[in-house]
Coordinates of N, CA and C in Angstrom, one line a residue:
V25 N 0.8 -1.2 0.0 CA 0.0 0.0 0.0 C 0.9 1.2 0.0
A26 N 0.7 2.1 -1.0 CA 1.5 3.3 -1.1 C 1.0 4.3 0.0
R27 N 2.0 5.1 0.5 CA 1.6 6.1 1.5 C 2.3 7.4 1.2
T28 N 1.6 8.5 1.6 CA 2.1 9.8 1.4 C 2.1 10.5 2.7
A29 N 3.2 11.2 3.1 CA 3.3 11.9 4.4 C 3.9 13.3 4.1
V30 N 3.3 14.3 4.8 CA 3.8 15.6 4.8 C 5.0 15.7 5.8
C31 N 6.0 16.4 5.4 CA 7.2 16.4 6.2 C 7.4 17.7 7.0
P32 N 7.0 17.7 8.3 CA 6.9 19.0 9.0 C 8.2 19.3 9.8
F33 N 9.2 18.4 9.7 CA 10.4 18.6 10.6 C 11.2 19.8 10.4
F34 N 11.0 20.5 9.2 CA 11.8 21.7 9.0 C 11.4 22.8 9.9
V35 N 10.1 22.8 10.2 CA 9.5 23.8 11.1 C 9.7 23.4 12.6
A36 N 9.4 22.1 12.9 CA 9.5 21.7 14.3 C 10.9 21.5 14.8
A37 N 11.8 21.0 14.0 CA 13.1 20.7 14.4 C 14.1 20.6 13.2
P38 N 14.5 21.8 12.8 CA 15.4 21.8 11.6 C 16.6 20.8 11.8
G39 N 16.9 20.1 10.7 CA 18.0 19.2 10.8 C 17.7 17.8 11.3
R40 N 16.5 17.6 11.9 CA 16.2 16.3 12.5 C 15.9 15.3 11.4
P41 N 16.5 14.1 11.5 CA 16.4 13.1 10.4 C 15.0 12.4 10.5
I42 N 14.6 12.0 9.3 CA 13.4 11.2 9.2 C 13.8 9.8 8.7
L43 N 13.5 8.8 9.5 CA 13.8 7.4 9.2 C 12.5 6.8 8.7
V44 N 12.6 6.3 7.4 CA 11.3 5.8 6.8 C 11.4 4.3 6.6
D45 N 10.4 3.6 7.0 CA 10.2 2.1 6.8 C 9.2 1.9 5.7
A46 N 9.6 1.5 4.6 CA 8.7 1.3 3.4 C 8.3 -0.2 3.2
T47 N 8.4 -1.0 4.3 CA 8.2 -2.4 4.2 C 6.8 -2.7 3.7
S48 N 5.8 -1.9 4.1 CA 4.4 -2.2 3.7 C 4.0 -1.6 2.3
G49 N 4.9 -0.8 1.7 CA 4.5 -0.2 0.4 C 5.4 1.1 0.2
D50 N 5.3 1.5 -1.1 CA 6.0 2.8 -1.4 C 5.6 3.9 -0.5
V51 N 6.6 4.8 -0.2 CA 6.3 6.0 0.6 C 6.7 7.2 -0.1
T52 N 5.9 8.2 -0.1 CA 6.2 9.6 -0.6 C 6.3 10.5 0.6
I53 N 7.4 11.2 0.7 CA 7.6 12.3 1.7 C 7.4 13.6 0.9
S54 N 6.3 14.3 1.2 CA 6.0 15.6 0.6 C 6.6 16.7 1.4
L55 N 7.5 17.5 0.7 CA 8.2 18.6 1.4 C 7.2 19.8 1.5
P56 N 7.4 20.6 2.6 CA 6.6 21.8 2.7 C 7.0 22.8 1.6
A57 N 6.2 23.8 1.3 CA 6.6 24.8 0.3 C 7.8 25.5 0.8
A58 N 8.8 25.6 -0.2 CA 10.1 26.2 0.2 C 9.9 27.7 0.6
G59 N 8.9 28.3 0.1 CA 8.7 29.7 0.5 C 8.2 29.9 1.9
T60 N 7.8 28.8 2.5 CA 7.3 28.9 3.9 C 8.5 28.7 4.9
E61 N 9.7 28.3 4.4 CA 10.8 28.0 5.2 C 11.9 29.1 5.0
S62 N 12.7 29.2 6.0 CA 13.8 30.2 5.9 C 15.0 29.6 5.1
N63 N 15.7 30.5 4.5 CA 17.0 30.1 3.8 C 17.9 29.4 4.8
G64 N 18.3 28.2 4.4 CA 19.2 27.4 5.3 C 18.6 26.3 6.1
F65 N 17.2 26.2 6.1 CA 16.6 25.1 6.7 C 17.0 23.8 6.0
S66 N 17.3 22.8 6.8 CA 17.8 21.5 6.2 C 17.2 20.3 7.0
G67 N 17.4 19.2 6.4 CA 16.9 17.9 7.0 C 17.4 16.7 6.2
T68 N 17.3 15.5 6.8 CA 17.7 14.3 6.2 C 16.6 13.3 6.2
I69 N 16.5 12.5 5.1 CA 15.5 11.5 4.9 C 16.2 10.2 4.6
K70 N 15.9 9.1 5.3 CA 16.7 7.9 5.1 C 15.8 6.7 5.0
K71 N 16.0 5.8 4.1 CA 15.2 4.5 4.0 C 15.9 3.5 4.8
I72 N 15.1 2.8 5.8 CA 15.8 1.9 6.7 C 15.4 0.5 6.5
D73 N 14.5 0.2 5.6 CA 14.1 -1.2 5.4 C 14.8 -1.8 4.1
S74 N 14.7 -3.2 4.0 CA 15.3 -3.9 3.0 C 14.4 -4.3 1.8
S75 N 13.2 -3.8 1.8 CA 12.2 -4.2 0.8 C 12.5 -3.5 -0.5
V76 N 11.8 -4.0 -1.6 CA 12.0 -3.4 -2.9 C 11.2 -2.1 -3.1
N77 N 10.4 -1.7 -2.1 CA 9.6 -0.5 -2.1 C 10.5 0.7 -2.0
T78 N 10.0 1.8 -2.6 CA 10.8 3.0 -2.7 C 10.3 4.1 -1.7
V79 N 11.2 5.0 -1.4 CA 10.8 6.3 -0.7 C 11.1 7.4 -1.6
T80 N 10.1 8.2 -1.9 CA 10.2 9.3 -2.8 C 10.1 10.6 -2.0
V81 N 11.1 11.5 -2.2 CA 11.1 12.8 -1.6 C 10.6 13.7 -2.7
D82 N 9.4 14.4 -2.4 CA 8.7 15.1 -3.5 C 8.7 16.6 -3.1
G83 N 9.2 17.5 -4.0 CA 9.1 18.9 -3.8 C 7.6 19.4 -3.9
N84 N 7.3 20.5 -3.3 CA 6.0 21.0 -3.3 C 5.6 21.6 -4.6
G85 N 4.6 21.1 -5.3 CA 4.2 21.7 -6.6 C 5.3 21.5 -7.6
V86 N 5.7 22.7 -8.2 CA 6.7 22.7 -9.2 C 8.1 22.9 -8.6
E87 N 8.2 23.0 -7.3 CA 9.5 23.2 -6.7 C 10.4 22.0 -6.9
T88 N 11.7 22.2 -7.0 CA 12.6 21.2 -7.4 C 13.6 20.9 -6.3
I89 N 14.3 19.7 -6.4 CA 15.4 19.3 -5.6 C 16.6 19.1 -6.5
D90 N 17.5 20.0 -6.5 CA 18.6 20.0 -7.5 C 18.1 19.8 -8.9
G91 N 17.1 20.6 -9.2 CA 16.5 20.6 -10.6 C 15.5 19.5 -10.9
A92 N 15.4 18.5 -10.1 CA 14.4 17.5 -10.3 C 13.2 17.6 -9.3
T93 N 12.0 17.1 -9.8 CA 10.9 17.3 -8.9 C 10.9 16.3 -7.7
T94 N 11.6 15.2 -7.9 CA 11.7 14.2 -6.8 C 13.1 13.6 -6.7
V95 N 13.3 13.0 -5.5 CA 14.5 12.2 -5.3 C 14.0 10.8 -4.8
V96 N 14.4 9.7 -5.4 CA 13.9 8.4 -5.1 C 15.0 7.6 -4.4
L97 N 14.7 7.1 -3.2 CA 15.5 6.2 -2.4 C 15.1 4.8 -2.6
K98 N 15.9 3.9 -3.1 CA 15.6 2.5 -3.4 C 16.2 1.5 -2.5
D99 N 17.4 1.8 -1.9 CA 18.1 0.8 -1.2 C 18.1 1.0 0.3
R100 N 18.2 0.0 1.1 CA 18.3 0.1 2.5 C 19.5 1.0 2.9
Y101 N 19.3 1.9 3.8 CA 20.2 2.8 4.4 C 20.6 3.9 3.4
Q102 N 19.9 4.0 2.3 CA 20.2 5.1 1.4 C 19.4 6.3 1.9
G103 N 20.1 7.5 1.9 CA 19.4 8.7 2.4 C 19.9 9.9 1.7
V104 N 19.2 11.0 1.9 CA 19.5 12.3 1.3 C 19.3 13.4 2.3
S105 N 20.3 14.3 2.3 CA 20.2 15.5 3.1 C 20.0 16.7 2.2
I106 N 19.0 17.5 2.5 CA 18.6 18.6 1.6 C 18.5 19.9 2.4
V107 N 18.7 21.0 1.7 CA 18.6 22.4 2.3 C 17.8 23.3 1.5
C108 N 17.0 24.2 2.1 CA 16.1 25.1 1.5 C 16.7 26.4 1.3
D109 N 16.5 27.1 0.1 CA 16.9 28.5 -0.1 C 15.7 29.4 -0.2
A110 N 14.6 29.0 0.3 CA 13.3 29.7 0.4 C 12.7 29.8 -1.0
T111 N 13.2 29.1 -2.0 CA 12.6 29.0 -3.3 C 12.6 27.5 -3.8
D112 N 13.7 26.8 -3.6 CA 13.8 25.4 -4.0 C 14.6 24.7 -3.0
W113 N 14.9 23.4 -3.3 CA 15.7 22.6 -2.4 C 17.0 22.1 -3.1
S114 N 18.1 22.0 -2.3 CA 19.3 21.5 -2.9 C 19.8 20.3 -2.1
V115 N 20.4 19.3 -2.8 CA 21.0 18.2 -2.1 C 22.4 18.6 -1.6
I116 N 22.6 18.3 -0.3 CA 23.9 18.6 0.3 C 24.7 17.4 0.7
G117 N 24.0 16.2 0.7 CA 24.7 15.0 1.0 C 23.8 13.8 0.8
V118 N 24.5 12.7 0.4 CA 23.8 11.4 0.1 C 24.5 10.3 0.9
A119 N 23.7 9.5 1.6 CA 24.2 8.4 2.4 C 24.0 7.1 1.6
G120 N 24.9 6.2 1.7 CA 24.8 4.9 1.0 C 25.3 4.9 -0.4
F121 N 25.6 3.7 -0.9 CA 26.2 3.5 -2.2 C 25.1 3.9 -3.2
R122 N 25.5 4.6 -4.3 CA 24.6 4.9 -5.4 C 25.3 4.5 -6.7
G123 N 24.5 3.9 -7.6 CA 25.0 3.5 -8.9 C 24.1 2.5 -9.5
A124 N 24.6 1.9 -10.6 CA 23.8 0.8 -11.4 C 24.8 -0.2 -12.0
L125 N 24.3 -1.4 -12.0 CA 25.1 -2.5 -12.7 C 24.1 -3.2 -13.5
V126 N 24.3 -3.2 -14.9 CA 23.4 -3.8 -15.8 C 24.2 -4.9 -16.6
Y127 N 23.4 -5.8 -17.2 CA 24.1 -6.9 -17.9 C 23.2 -7.5 -19.0
L128 N 23.8 -8.3 -19.9 CA 23.0 -9.0 -21.0 C 22.5 -10.3 -20.4
D129 N 21.2 -10.5 -20.6 CA 20.7 -11.8 -20.2 C 21.0 -12.9 -21.2
A130 N 20.7 -12.6 -22.5 CA 21.0 -13.5 -23.6 C 22.2 -12.9 -24.4
A131 N 22.8 -13.8 -25.2 CA 23.9 -13.3 -26.1 C 23.4 -12.3 -27.1
Q132 N 24.2 -11.4 -27.5 CA 23.9 -10.4 -28.5 C 24.9 -10.6 -29.7
S133 N 24.4 -10.7 -30.9 CA 25.2 -10.9 -32.1 C 25.8 -9.6 -32.5
I134 N 27.2 -9.6 -32.7 CA 27.9 -8.4 -33.1 C 28.4 -8.7 -34.6
P135 N 27.8 -7.9 -35.6 CA 28.2 -8.2 -36.9 C 29.7 -7.9 -37.2
N136 N 30.2 -8.5 -38.2 CA 31.6 -8.3 -38.6 C 31.9 -6.9 -39.1
T137 N 32.9 -6.3 -38.6 CA 33.4 -4.9 -38.9 C 32.3 -3.8 -38.8
T138 N 31.4 -4.0 -37.8 CA 30.3 -3.1 -37.6 C 30.2 -2.7 -36.1
T139 N 30.5 -1.5 -35.8 CA 30.5 -1.1 -34.4 C 29.0 -1.1 -33.9
T140 N 28.8 -1.8 -32.8 CA 27.4 -2.2 -32.3 C 27.3 -1.9 -30.8
K141 N 26.3 -1.2 -30.4 CA 26.1 -0.9 -29.0 C 25.4 -2.1 -28.3
L142 N 25.7 -2.4 -27.1 CA 25.1 -3.5 -26.4 C 23.7 -3.0 -25.8
N143 N 22.7 -3.9 -25.9 CA 21.4 -3.6 -25.4 C 21.2 -4.4 -24.1
F144 N 21.5 -3.7 -23.0 CA 21.4 -4.3 -21.6 C 20.0 -4.4 -21.2
D145 N 19.5 -5.7 -20.9 CA 18.1 -5.9 -20.6 C 17.9 -6.4 -19.2
Q146 N 18.9 -6.4 -18.4 CA 18.8 -6.8 -17.0 C 19.6 -5.9 -16.1
E147 N 19.1 -5.8 -14.8 CA 19.8 -4.9 -13.8 C 20.1 -5.8 -12.6
S148 N 21.3 -5.7 -12.1 CA 21.6 -6.3 -10.8 C 21.1 -5.3 -9.7
Y149 N 21.3 -4.0 -9.9 CA 20.8 -3.0 -9.1 C 20.8 -1.6 -9.8
D150 N 20.0 -0.7 -9.4 CA 19.9 0.6 -10.0 C 19.3 1.5 -8.9
T151 N 20.1 2.3 -8.2 CA 19.7 3.1 -7.1 C 19.0 4.4 -7.5
D152 N 19.2 4.9 -8.7 CA 18.8 6.2 -9.1 C 18.1 6.3 -10.5
S153 N 17.5 5.3 -10.9 CA 16.9 5.3 -12.3 C 17.9 5.7 -13.4
I154 N 19.1 5.1 -13.3 CA 20.2 5.3 -14.2 C 19.9 4.6 -15.5
H155 N 19.2 3.5 -15.5 CA 19.0 2.6 -16.6 C 17.6 2.2 -16.8
D156 N 17.2 1.9 -18.0 CA 15.8 1.3 -18.2 C 16.1 0.1 -19.1
N157 N 15.4 -1.1 -18.7 CA 15.6 -2.3 -19.4 C 15.0 -2.4 -20.8
V158 N 14.2 -1.4 -21.1 CA 13.5 -1.4 -22.4 C 13.8 -0.1 -23.2
T159 N 13.5 1.0 -22.6 CA 13.7 2.3 -23.4 C 15.2 2.7 -23.3
N160 N 15.8 3.0 -24.5 CA 17.2 3.4 -24.5 C 18.1 2.5 -23.6
N161 N 17.9 1.2 -23.8 CA 18.6 0.3 -22.8 C 20.1 0.1 -23.1
T162 N 20.6 0.8 -24.1 CA 22.1 0.9 -24.3 C 22.7 1.8 -23.3
R163 N 21.9 2.7 -22.6 CA 22.4 3.8 -21.9 C 22.5 3.7 -20.4
L164 N 23.5 4.3 -19.8 CA 23.5 4.6 -18.4 C 23.5 6.1 -18.3
T165 N 22.5 6.7 -17.7 CA 22.3 8.1 -17.7 C 22.5 8.7 -16.3
V166 N 23.2 9.9 -16.3 CA 23.5 10.6 -15.1 C 22.3 11.2 -14.5
P167 N 21.9 10.8 -13.2 CA 20.7 11.4 -12.6 C 20.9 12.8 -12.1
P168 N 19.8 13.5 -11.7 CA 19.9 14.9 -11.2 C 20.8 15.0 -10.0
G169 N 21.6 16.1 -9.9 CA 22.4 16.4 -8.8 C 23.8 15.8 -8.7
V170 N 24.1 14.9 -9.7 CA 25.3 14.2 -9.8 C 26.3 15.0 -10.6
T171 N 27.6 15.1 -10.1 CA 28.6 15.8 -10.9 C 29.9 15.0 -11.2
R172 N 30.0 13.8 -10.5 CA 31.2 13.0 -10.8 C 30.8 11.5 -10.7
I173 N 31.3 10.7 -11.6 CA 31.0 9.3 -11.7 C 32.2 8.5 -12.1
K174 N 32.1 7.2 -11.9 CA 33.2 6.3 -12.5 C 32.4 5.2 -13.2
L175 N 33.0 4.7 -14.4 CA 32.4 3.7 -15.2 C 33.3 2.5 -15.3
S176 N 32.7 1.3 -15.4 CA 33.5 0.1 -15.6 C 32.6 -0.9 -16.5
A177 N 33.3 -1.8 -17.2 CA 32.6 -2.7 -18.1 C 33.5 -4.0 -18.2
Q178 N 32.7 -5.0 -18.6 CA 33.4 -6.3 -19.0 C 32.7 -6.8 -20.2
V179 N 33.4 -7.3 -21.2 CA 32.9 -7.9 -22.4 C 33.5 -9.3 -22.5
R180 N 32.6 -10.3 -22.8 CA 33.1 -11.7 -23.0 C 32.6 -12.1 -24.4
W181 N 33.5 -12.5 -25.2 CA 33.2 -12.9 -26.6 C 33.2 -14.5 -26.7
T182 N 32.3 -15.0 -27.5 CA 32.3 -16.4 -27.7 C 33.6 -16.9 -28.5
F183 N 33.9 -18.2 -28.4 CA 35.1 -18.7 -29.0 C 35.3 -18.4 -30.4
N184 N 36.5 -17.8 -30.7 CA 36.9 -17.5 -32.1 C 38.3 -17.0 -32.0
A185 N 39.2 -17.5 -32.9 CA 40.6 -17.2 -32.8 C 41.1 -16.2 -33.9
T186 N 40.1 -15.6 -34.6 CA 40.5 -14.7 -35.7 C 40.1 -13.3 -35.4
G187 N 41.0 -12.3 -35.8 CA 40.7 -10.9 -35.7 C 40.9 -10.3 -34.4
V188 N 40.5 -9.0 -34.3 CA 40.7 -8.2 -33.1 C 39.4 -8.1 -32.4
R189 N 39.4 -7.7 -31.1 CA 38.3 -7.5 -30.3 C 38.5 -6.1 -29.6
Q190 N 37.4 -5.3 -29.6 CA 37.5 -4.0 -29.0 C 36.2 -3.6 -28.5
F191 N 36.2 -2.8 -27.3 CA 35.0 -2.1 -26.9 C 35.4 -0.7 -26.5
D192 N 34.5 0.2 -26.6 CA 34.6 1.6 -26.2 C 33.5 2.1 -25.4
I193 N 33.8 2.8 -24.3 CA 32.7 3.5 -23.5 C 32.6 4.9 -24.1
N194 N 31.5 5.1 -24.7 CA 31.3 6.4 -25.4 C 30.2 7.2 -24.6
G195 N 30.4 8.6 -24.6 CA 29.5 9.4 -23.9 C 28.7 10.3 -24.9
S196 N 27.6 10.8 -24.4 CA 26.8 11.8 -25.1 C 27.5 13.1 -25.3
V197 N 28.5 13.4 -24.4 CA 29.4 14.5 -24.5 C 30.8 14.0 -24.5
G198 N 31.7 14.8 -25.0 CA 33.1 14.3 -25.0 C 33.7 14.0 -23.6
L199 N 34.3 12.9 -23.5 CA 34.9 12.5 -22.2 C 36.3 13.2 -22.0
E200 N 36.6 13.6 -20.8 CA 37.8 14.3 -20.5 C 39.0 13.5 -20.8
A201 N 38.9 12.1 -20.7 CA 40.0 11.2 -21.0 C 39.9 10.6 -22.4
G202 N 39.0 11.2 -23.3 CA 38.8 10.6 -24.6 C 37.9 9.4 -24.5
H203 N 38.0 8.5 -25.5 CA 37.3 7.3 -25.4 C 37.9 6.4 -24.4
I204 N 37.1 5.7 -23.6 CA 37.6 4.7 -22.7 C 37.5 3.3 -23.4
S205 N 38.6 2.7 -23.7 CA 38.7 1.6 -24.6 C 39.4 0.4 -24.0
S206 N 39.0 -0.8 -24.5 CA 39.8 -2.0 -24.3 C 40.0 -2.7 -25.6
Y207 N 41.2 -3.0 -26.0 CA 41.6 -3.5 -27.3 C 42.5 -4.7 -27.2
I208 N 42.1 -5.8 -27.9 CA 42.9 -7.0 -28.0 C 43.2 -7.2 -29.4
P209 N 44.5 -7.0 -29.8 CA 44.9 -7.0 -31.2 C 44.8 -8.3 -31.9
T210 N 44.9 -9.4 -31.2 CA 44.8 -10.8 -31.7 C 44.1 -11.6 -30.8
A211 N 42.9 -12.2 -31.3 CA 42.1 -13.0 -30.4 C 42.8 -14.3 -30.0
S212 N 42.6 -14.7 -28.8 CA 43.2 -16.0 -28.4 C 42.4 -17.2 -29.0
G213 N 43.0 -18.4 -28.7 CA 42.3 -19.6 -29.2 C 41.1 -20.0 -28.4
G214 N 40.8 -19.2 -27.4 CA 39.6 -19.6 -26.6 C 38.7 -18.4 -26.4
T215 N 37.8 -18.5 -25.5 CA 36.9 -17.4 -25.2 C 37.6 -16.2 -24.7
T216 N 37.3 -15.0 -25.3 CA 38.1 -13.8 -25.0 C 37.3 -12.9 -24.0
V217 N 37.9 -12.5 -22.9 CA 37.3 -11.6 -21.9 C 38.2 -10.4 -21.7
H218 N 37.6 -9.2 -21.7 CA 38.4 -8.0 -21.4 C 37.5 -7.0 -20.6
N219 N 38.3 -6.1 -19.8 CA 37.6 -5.2 -18.9 C 38.2 -3.8 -19.1
S220 N 37.5 -2.8 -18.5 CA 38.0 -1.5 -18.5 C 37.4 -0.7 -17.4
V221 N 38.1 0.2 -16.8 CA 37.6 1.1 -15.7 C 38.0 2.5 -16.0
S222 N 37.1 3.4 -15.9 CA 37.4 4.9 -16.2 C 38.0 5.5 -15.0
P223 N 38.6 6.7 -15.2 CA 38.9 7.6 -14.1 C 37.6 8.2 -13.6
V224 N 37.7 9.0 -12.5 CA 36.5 9.8 -12.1 C 36.2 10.8 -13.2
I225 N 35.0 10.9 -13.6 CA 34.6 11.8 -14.7 C 33.7 12.9 -14.2
N226 N 33.9 14.1 -14.7 CA 33.0 15.2 -14.4 C 31.8 15.1 -15.3
V227 N 30.6 15.2 -14.8 CA 29.4 15.1 -15.6 C 28.3 16.1 -15.2
V228 N 27.3 16.2 -15.9 CA 26.0 16.9 -15.5 C 24.9 16.0 -15.7
A229 N 23.7 16.3 -15.1 CA 22.5 15.5 -15.2 C 22.1 15.3 -16.7
G230 N 21.8 14.1 -17.1 CA 21.3 13.9 -18.4 C 22.4 13.4 -19.4
D231 N 23.7 13.5 -19.0 CA 24.8 12.9 -19.8 C 24.5 11.4 -19.7
Y232 N 24.8 10.7 -20.8 CA 24.7 9.2 -20.8 C 25.9 8.6 -21.5
F233 N 26.0 7.3 -21.2 CA 27.2 6.5 -21.7 C 26.7 5.2 -22.2
E234 N 27.4 4.7 -23.2 CA 27.0 3.5 -23.9 C 28.3 2.6 -24.1
L235 N 28.1 1.3 -24.3 CA 29.2 0.4 -24.5 C 29.1 -0.1 -26.0
A236 N 30.1 0.2 -26.8 CA 30.1 -0.1 -28.2 C 31.2 -1.1 -28.5
L237 N 30.8 -2.2 -29.2 CA 31.7 -3.3 -29.5 C 32.1 -3.3 -31.0
Y238 N 33.3 -3.9 -31.3 CA 33.8 -4.1 -32.6 C 34.6 -5.3 -32.7
Q239 N 34.4 -6.1 -33.8 CA 35.3 -7.3 -34.1 C 35.3 -7.5 -35.6
N240 N 36.4 -8.2 -36.0 CA 36.6 -8.4 -37.4 C 37.0 -9.9 -37.7
S241 N 36.2 -10.8 -37.1 CA 36.5 -12.2 -37.2 C 36.2 -12.8 -38.5
G242 N 35.5 -12.1 -39.4 CA 35.1 -12.6 -40.7 C 33.6 -12.9 -40.7
G243 N 32.9 -12.9 -39.6 CA 31.5 -13.2 -39.5 C 30.9 -12.7 -38.2
A244 N 29.6 -12.8 -38.0 CA 29.0 -12.4 -36.8 C 29.6 -13.2 -35.6
L245 N 29.7 -12.5 -34.4 CA 30.3 -13.1 -33.3 C 29.4 -12.6 -32.0
N246 N 29.2 -13.6 -31.1 CA 28.3 -13.2 -30.0 C 29.1 -12.6 -28.8
A247 N 28.5 -11.5 -28.3 CA 28.9 -11.0 -26.9 C 28.0 -11.8 -26.0
E248 N 28.6 -12.5 -25.0 CA 27.9 -13.5 -24.3 C 27.0 -12.9 -23.2
G249 N 25.9 -13.6 -22.8 CA 25.0 -13.2 -21.8 C 24.9 -14.0 -20.6
Y250 N 24.2 -13.6 -19.6 CA 24.1 -14.3 -18.3 C 23.6 -15.7 -18.5
S251 N 22.7 -15.9 -19.4 CA 22.0 -17.2 -19.6 C 23.1 -18.3 -19.9
S252 N 24.3 -17.9 -20.4 CA 25.3 -18.8 -20.7 C 26.3 -18.9 -19.5
G253 N 26.0 -18.1 -18.5 CA 26.9 -18.0 -17.3 C 28.1 -17.1 -17.4
N254 N 28.1 -16.3 -18.5 CA 29.3 -15.4 -18.7 C 28.8 -14.1 -19.2
A255 N 28.3 -13.2 -18.4 CA 27.6 -12.0 -18.8 C 28.6 -10.9 -19.2
C256 N 28.2 -10.2 -20.2 CA 28.8 -8.8 -20.4 C 28.0 -7.9 -19.5
W257 N 28.8 -7.0 -18.9 CA 28.1 -6.1 -17.9 C 28.7 -4.6 -18.1
F258 N 28.0 -3.7 -17.5 CA 28.3 -2.3 -17.6 C 27.8 -1.6 -16.3
A259 N 28.7 -0.8 -15.7 CA 28.4 -0.2 -14.4 C 28.7 1.3 -14.3
M260 N 27.9 2.0 -13.5 CA 28.2 3.4 -13.1 C 28.2 3.5 -11.6
E261 N 29.2 4.1 -11.1 CA 29.3 4.4 -9.6 C 29.2 5.9 -9.5
I262 N 28.3 6.4 -8.6 CA 28.2 7.8 -8.4 C 29.2 8.2 -7.3
I263 N 30.1 9.1 -7.6 CA 31.1 9.5 -6.7 C 30.6 10.8 -5.9
K264 N 30.0 11.7 -6.6 CA 29.5 13.0 -6.0 C 28.3 13.5 -6.7

């Protein structure tokens, strides 16, 4: 059963944390109108249960929280600290790990000499709606309020001993370090696996990243999926 609660703690006790148990259903915490609070009023909201239900922190009307109308807490012990400027709200701190790990469930065929993006259709976790399994499922997208991230990926190719194997992490905007790549100039005689990790990258909300593969074995070649026990995966870790 979904629940909605008005959050009065800014008036009664500025800075007092709100611990939310969403075991029985999704919970929405509705913030008071920013105009009714003084500049500098702050507070913390934290999800304390281990259920799959969410806690949504919702600005009043069209008021925003770091430019977004809501902040969604999905994981146990995930929390957010916010401050009011008498017009809108800003995030000043986040508790708990934030990020996403997505993977291929079934193998995806990569044509010969054709750069192809992987369509990730499964999620191990996603704390901030970074990925969608159906819409634009090639993408990991930077959520509101985030300014620094780290990316990592693994690609596993099916057996073939001919040609090169390469993947690139490409961004919707130019990356400070250029393309983040992994390149194997000569395929081994067995299954080929390679990984790559980015440095910490400066980003803005809405930037997105994709994993693009290339091979020239002479024919189509599979990037393996979880159903074979050897998943290709892609991850974003939120640093700040």
